[in-house]
Coordinates of C-alpha atoms in Angstrom, one line a residue:
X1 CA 25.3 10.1 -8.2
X2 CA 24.8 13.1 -10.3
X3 CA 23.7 10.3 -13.1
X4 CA 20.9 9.2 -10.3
X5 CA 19.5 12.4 -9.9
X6 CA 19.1 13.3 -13.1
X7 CA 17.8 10.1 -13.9
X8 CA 15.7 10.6 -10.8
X9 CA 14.6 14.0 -12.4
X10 CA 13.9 12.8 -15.8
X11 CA 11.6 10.3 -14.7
X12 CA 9.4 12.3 -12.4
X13 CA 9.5 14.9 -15.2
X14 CA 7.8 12.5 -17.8
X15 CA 5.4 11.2 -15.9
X16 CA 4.2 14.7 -14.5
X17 CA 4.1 16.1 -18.0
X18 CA 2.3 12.8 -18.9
X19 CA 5.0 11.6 -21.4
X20 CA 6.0 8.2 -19.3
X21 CA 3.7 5.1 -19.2
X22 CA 2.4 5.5 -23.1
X23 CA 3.5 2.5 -24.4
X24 CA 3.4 0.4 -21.4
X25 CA -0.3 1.2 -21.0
X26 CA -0.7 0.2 -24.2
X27 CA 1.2 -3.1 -23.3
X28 CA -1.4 -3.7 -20.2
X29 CA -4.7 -2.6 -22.7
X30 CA -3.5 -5.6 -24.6
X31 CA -3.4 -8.1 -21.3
X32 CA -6.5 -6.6 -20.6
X33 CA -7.9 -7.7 -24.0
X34 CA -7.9 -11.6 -22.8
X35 CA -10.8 -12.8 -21.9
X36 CA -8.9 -14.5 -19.2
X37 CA -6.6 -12.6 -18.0
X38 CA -3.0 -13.7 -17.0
X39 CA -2.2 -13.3 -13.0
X40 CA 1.4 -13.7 -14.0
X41 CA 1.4 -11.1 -16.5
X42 CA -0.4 -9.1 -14.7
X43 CA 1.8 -9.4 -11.5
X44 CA 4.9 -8.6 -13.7
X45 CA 3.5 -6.1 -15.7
X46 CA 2.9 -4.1 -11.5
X47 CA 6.1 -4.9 -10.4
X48 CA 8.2 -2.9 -13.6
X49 CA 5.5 -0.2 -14.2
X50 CA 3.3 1.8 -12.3
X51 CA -0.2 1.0 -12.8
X52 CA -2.4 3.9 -15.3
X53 CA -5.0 4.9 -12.8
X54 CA -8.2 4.1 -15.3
X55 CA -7.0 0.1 -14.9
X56 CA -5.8 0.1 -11.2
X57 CA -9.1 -0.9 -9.5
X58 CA -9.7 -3.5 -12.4
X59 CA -5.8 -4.9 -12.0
X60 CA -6.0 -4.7 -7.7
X61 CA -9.3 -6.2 -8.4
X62 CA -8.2 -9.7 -10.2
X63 CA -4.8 -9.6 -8.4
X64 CA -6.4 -9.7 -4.8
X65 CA -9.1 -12.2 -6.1
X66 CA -12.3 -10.0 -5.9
X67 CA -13.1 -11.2 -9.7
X68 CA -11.7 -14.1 -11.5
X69 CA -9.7 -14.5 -14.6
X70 CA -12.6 -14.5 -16.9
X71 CA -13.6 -11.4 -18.0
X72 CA -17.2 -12.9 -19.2
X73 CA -18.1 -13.6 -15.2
X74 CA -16.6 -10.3 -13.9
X75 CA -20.2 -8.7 -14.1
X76 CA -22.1 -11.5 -12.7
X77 CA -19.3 -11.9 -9.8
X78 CA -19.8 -8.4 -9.0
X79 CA -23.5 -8.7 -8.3
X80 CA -22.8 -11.1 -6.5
X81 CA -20.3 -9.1 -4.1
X82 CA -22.7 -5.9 -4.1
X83 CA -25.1 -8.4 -3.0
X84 CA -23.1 -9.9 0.3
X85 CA -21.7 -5.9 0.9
X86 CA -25.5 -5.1 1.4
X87 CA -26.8 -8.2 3.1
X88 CA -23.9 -7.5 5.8
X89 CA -24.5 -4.0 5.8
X90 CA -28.3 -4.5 6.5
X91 CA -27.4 -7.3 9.5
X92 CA -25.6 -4.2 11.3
X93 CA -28.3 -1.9 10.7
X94 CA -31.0 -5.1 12.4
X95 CA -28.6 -5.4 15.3
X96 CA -28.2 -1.7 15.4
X97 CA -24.5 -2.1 15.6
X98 CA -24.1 0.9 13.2
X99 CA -26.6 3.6 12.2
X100 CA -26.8 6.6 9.8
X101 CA -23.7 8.3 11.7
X102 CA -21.4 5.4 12.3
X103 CA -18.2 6.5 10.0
X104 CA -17.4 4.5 7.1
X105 CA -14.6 3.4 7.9
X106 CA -15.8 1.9 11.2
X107 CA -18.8 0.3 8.9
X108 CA -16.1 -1.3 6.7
X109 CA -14.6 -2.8 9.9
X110 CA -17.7 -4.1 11.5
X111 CA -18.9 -5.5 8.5
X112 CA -15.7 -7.3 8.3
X113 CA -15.7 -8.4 11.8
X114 CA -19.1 -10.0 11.0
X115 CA -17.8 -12.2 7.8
X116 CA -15.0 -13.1 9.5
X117 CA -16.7 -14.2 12.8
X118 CA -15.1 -11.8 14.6
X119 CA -17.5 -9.0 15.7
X120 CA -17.3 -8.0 19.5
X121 CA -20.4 -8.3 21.6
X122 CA -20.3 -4.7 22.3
X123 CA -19.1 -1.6 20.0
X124 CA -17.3 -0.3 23.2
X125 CA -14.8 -3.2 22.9
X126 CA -11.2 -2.7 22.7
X127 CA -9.9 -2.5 19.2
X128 CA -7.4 -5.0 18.4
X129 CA -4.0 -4.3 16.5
X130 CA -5.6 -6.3 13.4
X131 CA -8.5 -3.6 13.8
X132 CA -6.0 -0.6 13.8
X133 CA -4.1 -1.5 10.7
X134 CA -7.5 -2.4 9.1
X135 CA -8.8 1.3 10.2
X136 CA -5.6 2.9 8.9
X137 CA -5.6 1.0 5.2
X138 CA -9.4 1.8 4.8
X139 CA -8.9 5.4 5.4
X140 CA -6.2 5.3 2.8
X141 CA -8.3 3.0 0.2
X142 CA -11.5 5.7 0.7
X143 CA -9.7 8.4 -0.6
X144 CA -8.6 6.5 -3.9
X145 CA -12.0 4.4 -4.3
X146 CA -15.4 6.3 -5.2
X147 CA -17.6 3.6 -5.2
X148 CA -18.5 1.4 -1.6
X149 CA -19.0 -1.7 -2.9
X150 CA -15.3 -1.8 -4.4
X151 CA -13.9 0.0 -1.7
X152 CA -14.7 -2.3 0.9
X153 CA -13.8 -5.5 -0.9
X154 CA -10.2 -3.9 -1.7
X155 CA -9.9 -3.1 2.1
X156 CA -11.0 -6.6 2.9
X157 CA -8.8 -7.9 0.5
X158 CA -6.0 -6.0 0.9
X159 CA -5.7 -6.9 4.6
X160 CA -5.8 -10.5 3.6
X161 CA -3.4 -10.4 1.2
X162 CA -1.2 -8.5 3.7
X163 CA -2.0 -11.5 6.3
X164 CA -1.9 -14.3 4.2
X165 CA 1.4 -13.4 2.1
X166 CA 3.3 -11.0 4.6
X167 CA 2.7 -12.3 7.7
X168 CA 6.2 -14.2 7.8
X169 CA 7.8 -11.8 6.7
X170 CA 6.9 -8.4 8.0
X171 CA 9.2 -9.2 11.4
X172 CA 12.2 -9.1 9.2
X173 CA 12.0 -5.9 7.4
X174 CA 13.1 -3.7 9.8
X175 CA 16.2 -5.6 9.7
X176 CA 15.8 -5.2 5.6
X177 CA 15.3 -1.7 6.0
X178 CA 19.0 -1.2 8.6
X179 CA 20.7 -3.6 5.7
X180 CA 19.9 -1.1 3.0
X181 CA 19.5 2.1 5.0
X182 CA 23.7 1.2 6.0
X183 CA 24.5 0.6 2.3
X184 CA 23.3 4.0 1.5
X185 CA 24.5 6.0 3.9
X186 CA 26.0 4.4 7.4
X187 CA 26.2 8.1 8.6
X188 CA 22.7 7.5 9.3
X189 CA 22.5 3.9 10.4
X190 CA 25.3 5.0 13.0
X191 CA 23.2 8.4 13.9
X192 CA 20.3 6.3 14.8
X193 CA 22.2 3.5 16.8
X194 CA 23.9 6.0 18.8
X195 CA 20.6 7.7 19.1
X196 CA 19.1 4.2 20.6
X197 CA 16.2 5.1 17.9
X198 CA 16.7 2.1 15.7
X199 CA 14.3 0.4 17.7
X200 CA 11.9 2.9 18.0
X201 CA 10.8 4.1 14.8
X202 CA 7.5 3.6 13.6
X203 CA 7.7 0.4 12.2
X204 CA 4.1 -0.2 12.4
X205 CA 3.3 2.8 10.6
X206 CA 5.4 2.1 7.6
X207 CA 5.2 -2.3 7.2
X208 CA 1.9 -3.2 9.0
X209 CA 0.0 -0.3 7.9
X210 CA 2.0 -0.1 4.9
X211 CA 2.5 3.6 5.0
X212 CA -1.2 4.3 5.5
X213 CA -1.8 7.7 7.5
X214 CA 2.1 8.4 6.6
X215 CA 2.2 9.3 3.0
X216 CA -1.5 10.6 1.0
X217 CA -3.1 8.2 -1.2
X218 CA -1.7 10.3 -4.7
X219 CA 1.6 9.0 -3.9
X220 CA 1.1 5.9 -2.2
X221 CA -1.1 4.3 -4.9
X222 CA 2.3 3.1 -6.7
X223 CA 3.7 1.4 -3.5
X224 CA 0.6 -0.4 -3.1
X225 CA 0.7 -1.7 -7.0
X226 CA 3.9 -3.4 -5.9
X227 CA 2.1 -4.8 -2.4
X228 CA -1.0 -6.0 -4.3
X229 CA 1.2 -7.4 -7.0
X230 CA 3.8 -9.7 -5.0
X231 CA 6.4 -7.6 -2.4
X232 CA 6.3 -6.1 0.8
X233 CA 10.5 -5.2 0.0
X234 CA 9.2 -2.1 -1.5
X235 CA 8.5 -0.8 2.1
X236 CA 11.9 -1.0 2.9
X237 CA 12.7 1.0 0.4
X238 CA 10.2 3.7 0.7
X239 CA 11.5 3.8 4.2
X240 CA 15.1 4.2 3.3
X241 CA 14.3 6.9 0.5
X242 CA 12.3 8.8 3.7
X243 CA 15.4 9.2 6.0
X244 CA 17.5 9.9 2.4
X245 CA 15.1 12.5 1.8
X246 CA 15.3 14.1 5.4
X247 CA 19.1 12.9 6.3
X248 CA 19.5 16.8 7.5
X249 CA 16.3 16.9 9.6
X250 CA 17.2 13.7 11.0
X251 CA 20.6 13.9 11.7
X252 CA 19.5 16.7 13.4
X253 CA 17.5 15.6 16.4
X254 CA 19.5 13.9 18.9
X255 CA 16.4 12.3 21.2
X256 CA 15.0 9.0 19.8
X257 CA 11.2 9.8 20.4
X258 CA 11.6 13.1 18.3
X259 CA 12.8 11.3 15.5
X260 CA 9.9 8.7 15.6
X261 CA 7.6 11.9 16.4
X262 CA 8.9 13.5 13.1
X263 CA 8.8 10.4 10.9
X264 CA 5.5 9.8 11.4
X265 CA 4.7 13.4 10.4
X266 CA 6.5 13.8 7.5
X267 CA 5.9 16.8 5.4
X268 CA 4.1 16.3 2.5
X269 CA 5.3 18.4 -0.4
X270 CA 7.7 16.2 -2.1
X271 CA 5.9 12.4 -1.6
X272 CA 5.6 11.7 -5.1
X273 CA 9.7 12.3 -5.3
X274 CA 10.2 10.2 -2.4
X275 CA 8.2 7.0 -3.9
X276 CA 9.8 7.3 -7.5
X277 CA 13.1 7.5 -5.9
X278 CA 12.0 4.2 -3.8
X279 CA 11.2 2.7 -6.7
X280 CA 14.6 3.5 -8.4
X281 CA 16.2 2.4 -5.1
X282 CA 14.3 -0.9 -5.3
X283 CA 15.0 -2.0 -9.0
X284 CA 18.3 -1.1 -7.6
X285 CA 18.5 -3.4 -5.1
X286 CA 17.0 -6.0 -6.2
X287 CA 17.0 -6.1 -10.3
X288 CA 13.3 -6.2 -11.5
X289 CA 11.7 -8.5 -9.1
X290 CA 8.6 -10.5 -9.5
X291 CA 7.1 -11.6 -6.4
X292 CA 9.6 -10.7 -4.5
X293 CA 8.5 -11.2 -0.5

Protein backbone atom coordinates (compact mmCIF):
# COMPACT_ATOMS: atom_id res chain seq x y z
CA UNK A 1 0.00 0.00 0.00
CA UNK A 2 2.56 2.47 1.14
CA UNK A 3 4.40 1.41 -2.37
CA UNK A 4 0.91 2.67 -4.08
CA UNK A 5 0.86 5.86 -2.57
CA UNK A 6 4.05 6.87 -3.21
CA UNK A 7 3.84 5.72 -6.52
CA UNK A 8 0.55 7.52 -6.59
CA UNK A 9 2.50 10.65 -5.33
CA UNK A 10 5.34 10.45 -7.64
CA UNK A 11 3.33 10.42 -10.51
CA UNK A 12 1.06 13.41 -9.78
CA UNK A 13 4.37 15.08 -8.71
CA UNK A 14 5.97 14.85 -12.28
CA UNK A 15 3.28 15.67 -14.23
CA UNK A 16 2.47 18.84 -12.01
CA UNK A 17 6.12 19.95 -12.14
CA UNK A 18 5.90 19.15 -15.90
CA UNK A 19 8.61 16.31 -15.79
CA UNK A 20 6.13 13.30 -16.96
CA UNK A 21 4.89 12.96 -20.59
CA UNK A 22 8.38 14.29 -22.27
CA UNK A 23 9.24 11.43 -24.08
CA UNK A 24 5.92 10.10 -24.78
CA UNK A 25 4.97 13.31 -26.45
CA UNK A 26 7.73 12.97 -28.34
CA UNK A 27 6.52 9.40 -29.21
CA UNK A 28 2.94 10.78 -30.42
CA UNK A 29 4.82 14.04 -32.43
CA UNK A 30 6.29 11.16 -34.38
CA UNK A 31 2.63 9.43 -35.12
CA UNK A 32 1.58 12.65 -35.80
CA UNK A 33 4.29 13.09 -38.50
CA UNK A 34 2.38 10.39 -40.96
CA UNK A 35 0.66 11.75 -43.38
CA UNK A 36 -1.91 9.08 -42.56
CA UNK A 37 -2.16 8.70 -39.43
CA UNK A 38 -2.55 5.25 -37.63
CA UNK A 39 -6.06 4.83 -35.59
CA UNK A 40 -4.44 1.96 -33.90
CA UNK A 41 -1.55 3.66 -32.81
CA UNK A 42 -3.24 6.31 -31.99
CA UNK A 43 -5.91 4.47 -29.86
CA UNK A 44 -2.92 2.72 -28.01
CA UNK A 45 -0.81 5.47 -27.64
CA UNK A 46 -4.57 7.22 -25.39
CA UNK A 47 -5.10 4.27 -23.62
CA UNK A 48 -1.20 4.08 -21.81
CA UNK A 49 -0.58 7.93 -21.78
CA UNK A 50 -2.46 10.90 -21.16
CA UNK A 51 -2.95 12.91 -24.08
CA UNK A 52 -0.40 16.58 -24.17
CA UNK A 53 -3.11 19.10 -24.32
CA UNK A 54 -1.63 20.98 -27.75
CA UNK A 55 -2.55 17.43 -29.63
CA UNK A 56 -5.87 16.40 -27.78
CA UNK A 57 -8.35 18.20 -30.18
CA UNK A 58 -6.28 16.90 -33.23
CA UNK A 59 -6.12 13.09 -31.58
CA UNK A 60 -10.17 13.25 -30.34
CA UNK A 61 -10.60 14.76 -33.70
CA UNK A 62 -9.33 11.60 -36.04
CA UNK A 63 -10.33 9.14 -33.21
CA UNK A 64 -14.14 10.21 -33.31
CA UNK A 65 -13.93 10.58 -37.15
CA UNK A 66 -14.32 14.39 -37.53
CA UNK A 67 -11.19 14.28 -40.10
CA UNK A 68 -9.77 11.31 -41.83
CA UNK A 69 -6.45 9.65 -41.68
CA UNK A 70 -4.86 11.80 -44.24
CA UNK A 71 -3.40 14.71 -42.96
CA UNK A 72 -3.38 16.34 -46.72
CA UNK A 73 -7.45 16.48 -46.55
CA UNK A 74 -7.71 17.55 -42.93
CA UNK A 75 -7.96 21.32 -44.14
CA UNK A 76 -10.27 20.76 -46.90
CA UNK A 77 -12.55 18.37 -44.55
CA UNK A 78 -12.69 21.10 -42.08
CA UNK A 79 -14.17 23.63 -44.44
CA UNK A 80 -16.26 21.49 -45.25
CA UNK A 81 -17.62 20.89 -41.43
CA UNK A 82 -17.44 24.78 -40.72
CA UNK A 83 -19.55 24.92 -43.73
CA UNK A 84 -22.61 22.34 -42.48
CA UNK A 85 -22.05 23.95 -38.57
CA UNK A 86 -23.20 27.28 -40.30
CA UNK A 87 -25.75 26.13 -42.83
CA UNK A 88 -27.48 24.37 -39.72
CA UNK A 89 -26.95 27.23 -37.55
CA UNK A 90 -28.52 29.70 -40.15
CA UNK A 91 -31.76 27.08 -40.68
CA UNK A 92 -32.50 27.82 -36.77
CA UNK A 93 -31.95 31.32 -37.05
CA UNK A 94 -34.89 31.20 -40.51
CA UNK A 95 -37.16 29.07 -38.40
CA UNK A 96 -36.40 31.33 -35.42
CA UNK A 97 -35.91 28.21 -33.33
CA UNK A 98 -32.95 30.01 -31.65
CA UNK A 99 -31.89 33.72 -31.57
CA UNK A 100 -28.99 35.95 -30.27
CA UNK A 101 -29.88 34.72 -26.55
CA UNK A 102 -30.58 31.09 -26.97
CA UNK A 103 -27.40 29.51 -24.88
CA UNK A 104 -24.88 27.64 -26.62
CA UNK A 105 -25.29 24.77 -25.34
CA UNK A 106 -28.96 24.54 -26.27
CA UNK A 107 -27.79 25.82 -29.98
CA UNK A 108 -25.43 22.77 -30.08
CA UNK A 109 -28.45 20.57 -29.18
CA UNK A 110 -30.92 21.98 -31.65
CA UNK A 111 -28.59 21.97 -34.35
CA UNK A 112 -28.11 18.36 -33.60
CA UNK A 113 -31.67 17.59 -33.38
CA UNK A 114 -32.00 19.06 -36.88
CA UNK A 115 -29.10 16.73 -38.59
CA UNK A 116 -30.32 13.95 -36.96
CA UNK A 117 -33.98 14.40 -37.80
CA UNK A 118 -34.93 14.78 -34.57
CA UNK A 119 -35.92 18.42 -33.71
CA UNK A 120 -39.26 18.90 -31.83
CA UNK A 121 -42.03 20.95 -33.37
CA UNK A 122 -41.97 23.20 -30.51
CA UNK A 123 -38.81 24.51 -28.18
CA UNK A 124 -41.25 23.94 -25.14
CA UNK A 125 -40.98 20.18 -25.74
CA UNK A 126 -39.98 17.87 -23.17
CA UNK A 127 -36.29 17.09 -23.30
CA UNK A 128 -35.48 13.60 -23.74
CA UNK A 129 -32.78 11.56 -21.63
CA UNK A 130 -30.60 11.53 -24.96
CA UNK A 131 -31.05 15.44 -24.81
CA UNK A 132 -29.92 15.59 -21.02
CA UNK A 133 -26.66 13.63 -21.35
CA UNK A 134 -26.08 15.62 -24.70
CA UNK A 135 -26.72 19.00 -22.52
CA UNK A 136 -24.44 17.69 -19.70
CA UNK A 137 -21.28 16.56 -22.13
CA UNK A 138 -21.53 19.91 -24.19
CA UNK A 139 -21.29 21.97 -21.09
CA UNK A 140 -18.22 19.86 -20.22
CA UNK A 141 -16.69 20.00 -24.01
CA UNK A 142 -17.31 24.13 -23.87
CA UNK A 143 -15.11 24.70 -21.26
CA UNK A 144 -12.10 22.68 -22.82
CA UNK A 145 -12.88 23.76 -26.61
CA UNK A 146 -12.37 27.55 -27.72
CA UNK A 147 -13.34 27.43 -31.05
CA UNK A 148 -17.49 26.51 -32.09
CA UNK A 149 -17.00 24.82 -35.05
CA UNK A 150 -14.74 22.04 -33.19
CA UNK A 151 -16.69 22.18 -30.17
CA UNK A 152 -19.79 21.21 -31.58
CA UNK A 153 -18.51 18.41 -33.80
CA UNK A 154 -16.70 16.85 -30.59
CA UNK A 155 -20.12 17.11 -28.73
CA UNK A 156 -21.84 15.52 -31.68
CA UNK A 157 -19.28 13.05 -31.97
CA UNK A 158 -18.70 12.23 -28.76
CA UNK A 159 -22.33 11.37 -28.06
CA UNK A 160 -22.13 8.99 -31.03
CA UNK A 161 -19.29 7.40 -30.12
CA UNK A 162 -20.87 6.93 -26.63
CA UNK A 163 -24.10 5.48 -28.49
CA UNK A 164 -22.69 3.52 -31.03
CA UNK A 165 -19.75 1.80 -28.94
CA UNK A 166 -21.21 1.89 -25.24
CA UNK A 167 -24.65 1.45 -25.63
CA UNK A 168 -24.31 -2.43 -24.73
CA UNK A 169 -22.43 -1.99 -22.34
CA UNK A 170 -23.17 0.96 -20.11
CA UNK A 171 -26.16 -1.45 -18.23
CA UNK A 172 -23.31 -3.58 -16.91
CA UNK A 173 -21.00 -1.13 -15.28
CA UNK A 174 -22.58 -0.59 -12.25
CA UNK A 175 -22.21 -4.16 -11.70
CA UNK A 176 -18.34 -3.56 -12.89
CA UNK A 177 -18.09 -0.81 -10.60
CA UNK A 178 -19.69 -3.25 -7.08
CA UNK A 179 -17.09 -6.03 -8.60
CA UNK A 180 -14.12 -3.73 -8.20
CA UNK A 181 -15.45 -1.33 -5.52
CA UNK A 182 -15.73 -5.15 -3.19
CA UNK A 183 -12.07 -5.99 -4.16
CA UNK A 184 -10.94 -2.84 -2.75
CA UNK A 185 -12.58 -2.40 0.09
CA UNK A 186 -15.87 -4.69 0.95
CA UNK A 187 -16.28 -2.41 4.12
CA UNK A 188 -17.82 -0.23 1.63
CA UNK A 189 -19.59 -2.51 -0.70
CA UNK A 190 -21.31 -3.87 2.61
CA UNK A 191 -21.89 -0.10 3.95
CA UNK A 192 -23.82 0.68 0.89
CA UNK A 193 -25.84 -2.70 0.67
CA UNK A 194 -26.87 -2.31 4.11
CA UNK A 195 -27.51 1.30 3.31
CA UNK A 196 -30.04 0.01 0.33
CA UNK A 197 -27.84 2.80 -1.63
CA UNK A 198 -26.29 0.55 -4.12
CA UNK A 199 -29.04 1.09 -6.27
CA UNK A 200 -29.37 4.54 -5.88
CA UNK A 201 -26.28 6.22 -6.74
CA UNK A 202 -25.91 8.38 -9.46
CA UNK A 203 -25.18 6.08 -12.07
CA UNK A 204 -26.33 8.43 -14.75
CA UNK A 205 -24.20 11.07 -13.65
CA UNK A 206 -20.94 9.03 -13.69
CA UNK A 207 -21.50 6.26 -17.08
CA UNK A 208 -24.12 8.12 -19.29
CA UNK A 209 -22.90 11.41 -18.79
CA UNK A 210 -19.62 10.19 -18.21
CA UNK A 211 -18.83 12.27 -15.29
CA UNK A 212 -19.92 15.50 -17.00
CA UNK A 213 -21.26 18.17 -14.32
CA UNK A 214 -19.42 15.78 -11.61
CA UNK A 215 -15.82 16.43 -11.95
CA UNK A 216 -14.44 20.04 -13.98
CA UNK A 217 -13.17 19.66 -17.35
CA UNK A 218 -9.07 20.12 -16.00
CA UNK A 219 -9.40 16.78 -14.65
CA UNK A 220 -11.74 14.99 -16.60
CA UNK A 221 -9.98 15.59 -19.99
CA UNK A 222 -7.80 12.37 -19.18
CA UNK A 223 -10.89 10.10 -18.53
CA UNK A 224 -12.35 11.15 -21.72
CA UNK A 225 -8.85 10.28 -23.69
CA UNK A 226 -9.53 6.79 -22.52
CA UNK A 227 -13.52 7.08 -23.71
CA UNK A 228 -12.69 8.68 -27.07
CA UNK A 229 -9.94 6.14 -27.51
CA UNK A 230 -11.70 2.63 -26.91
CA UNK A 231 -13.19 2.08 -22.97
CA UNK A 232 -15.97 3.02 -21.04
CA UNK A 233 -14.18 0.56 -17.92
CA UNK A 234 -12.30 3.62 -16.94
CA UNK A 235 -15.63 4.91 -15.39
CA UNK A 236 -15.76 2.30 -13.20
CA UNK A 237 -12.73 3.06 -11.97
CA UNK A 238 -13.03 6.70 -11.51
CA UNK A 239 -16.09 5.71 -9.62
CA UNK A 240 -14.40 3.35 -7.34
CA UNK A 241 -11.25 5.82 -6.70
CA UNK A 242 -14.38 8.56 -5.70
CA UNK A 243 -15.81 6.42 -2.72
CA UNK A 244 -11.83 5.41 -2.02
CA UNK A 245 -11.24 8.93 -1.84
CA UNK A 246 -14.28 9.79 0.51
CA UNK A 247 -14.55 6.20 2.29
CA UNK A 248 -14.82 8.46 5.65
CA UNK A 249 -17.48 10.84 4.40
CA UNK A 250 -19.33 8.00 3.13
CA UNK A 251 -19.24 5.60 5.62
CA UNK A 252 -20.47 8.20 7.39
CA UNK A 253 -23.97 8.94 6.17
CA UNK A 254 -26.35 6.26 6.96
CA UNK A 255 -29.48 7.43 4.63
CA UNK A 256 -29.12 6.30 0.96
CA UNK A 257 -30.32 9.67 -0.71
CA UNK A 258 -27.57 11.59 1.27
CA UNK A 259 -25.05 9.56 -0.06
CA UNK A 260 -26.30 9.98 -3.74
CA UNK A 261 -26.88 13.77 -2.73
CA UNK A 262 -23.14 14.04 -1.71
CA UNK A 263 -21.65 12.07 -4.64
CA UNK A 264 -23.03 14.02 -7.01
CA UNK A 265 -21.46 17.07 -5.29
CA UNK A 266 -18.24 16.11 -4.70
CA UNK A 267 -15.75 18.60 -3.52
CA UNK A 268 -13.50 19.60 -5.91
CA UNK A 269 -10.03 20.23 -4.55
CA UNK A 270 -8.37 16.98 -5.07
CA UNK A 271 -9.94 15.79 -8.74
CA UNK A 272 -6.85 15.60 -10.47
CA UNK A 273 -5.60 12.97 -7.54
CA UNK A 274 -8.74 11.18 -7.83
CA UNK A 275 -8.35 10.54 -11.88
CA UNK A 276 -4.53 9.62 -11.69
CA UNK A 277 -5.37 7.27 -8.96
CA UNK A 278 -8.25 5.82 -11.40
CA UNK A 279 -5.92 5.44 -13.82
CA UNK A 280 -3.42 3.55 -11.62
CA UNK A 281 -6.46 1.53 -10.42
CA UNK A 282 -7.39 0.74 -14.08
CA UNK A 283 -3.91 -0.47 -15.46
CA UNK A 284 -4.31 -2.34 -12.27
CA UNK A 285 -7.17 -4.08 -13.02
CA UNK A 286 -6.98 -4.67 -16.27
CA UNK A 287 -3.07 -4.66 -17.50
CA UNK A 288 -2.76 -1.94 -20.31
CA UNK A 289 -5.91 -2.38 -22.19
CA UNK A 290 -6.60 -1.36 -25.73
CA UNK A 291 -10.04 -1.06 -26.59
CA UNK A 292 -11.19 -2.35 -23.74
CA UNK A 293 -15.31 -1.97 -23.60
Amino acid sequence: MAEDSQRNFRSIYYEKVGFRGVEEKKSLEILLKDDRLDIEKLCTFSQRFPLPSMYRILVWKVLLGILPLHQETHALVMMSRKEQYYNLHRALKVIRFINESTPKIEVFLHMHQLESGKLSRSQTYPLEPDDEVFLAIASTMEEMVDDDVDCYWLIRSFVNHLDAKYRDSQPHLPKAFEHYLNLEDNRLVTHLKTCYALDKLPYDLWFKKCFAGCLPESSLQRVWDKVVSGSCKILVFVAVEIFLTFKMKVMALNNADNIKAFLGKIPQDNTDAIVSKAIDLWHKHCGTPAHSV
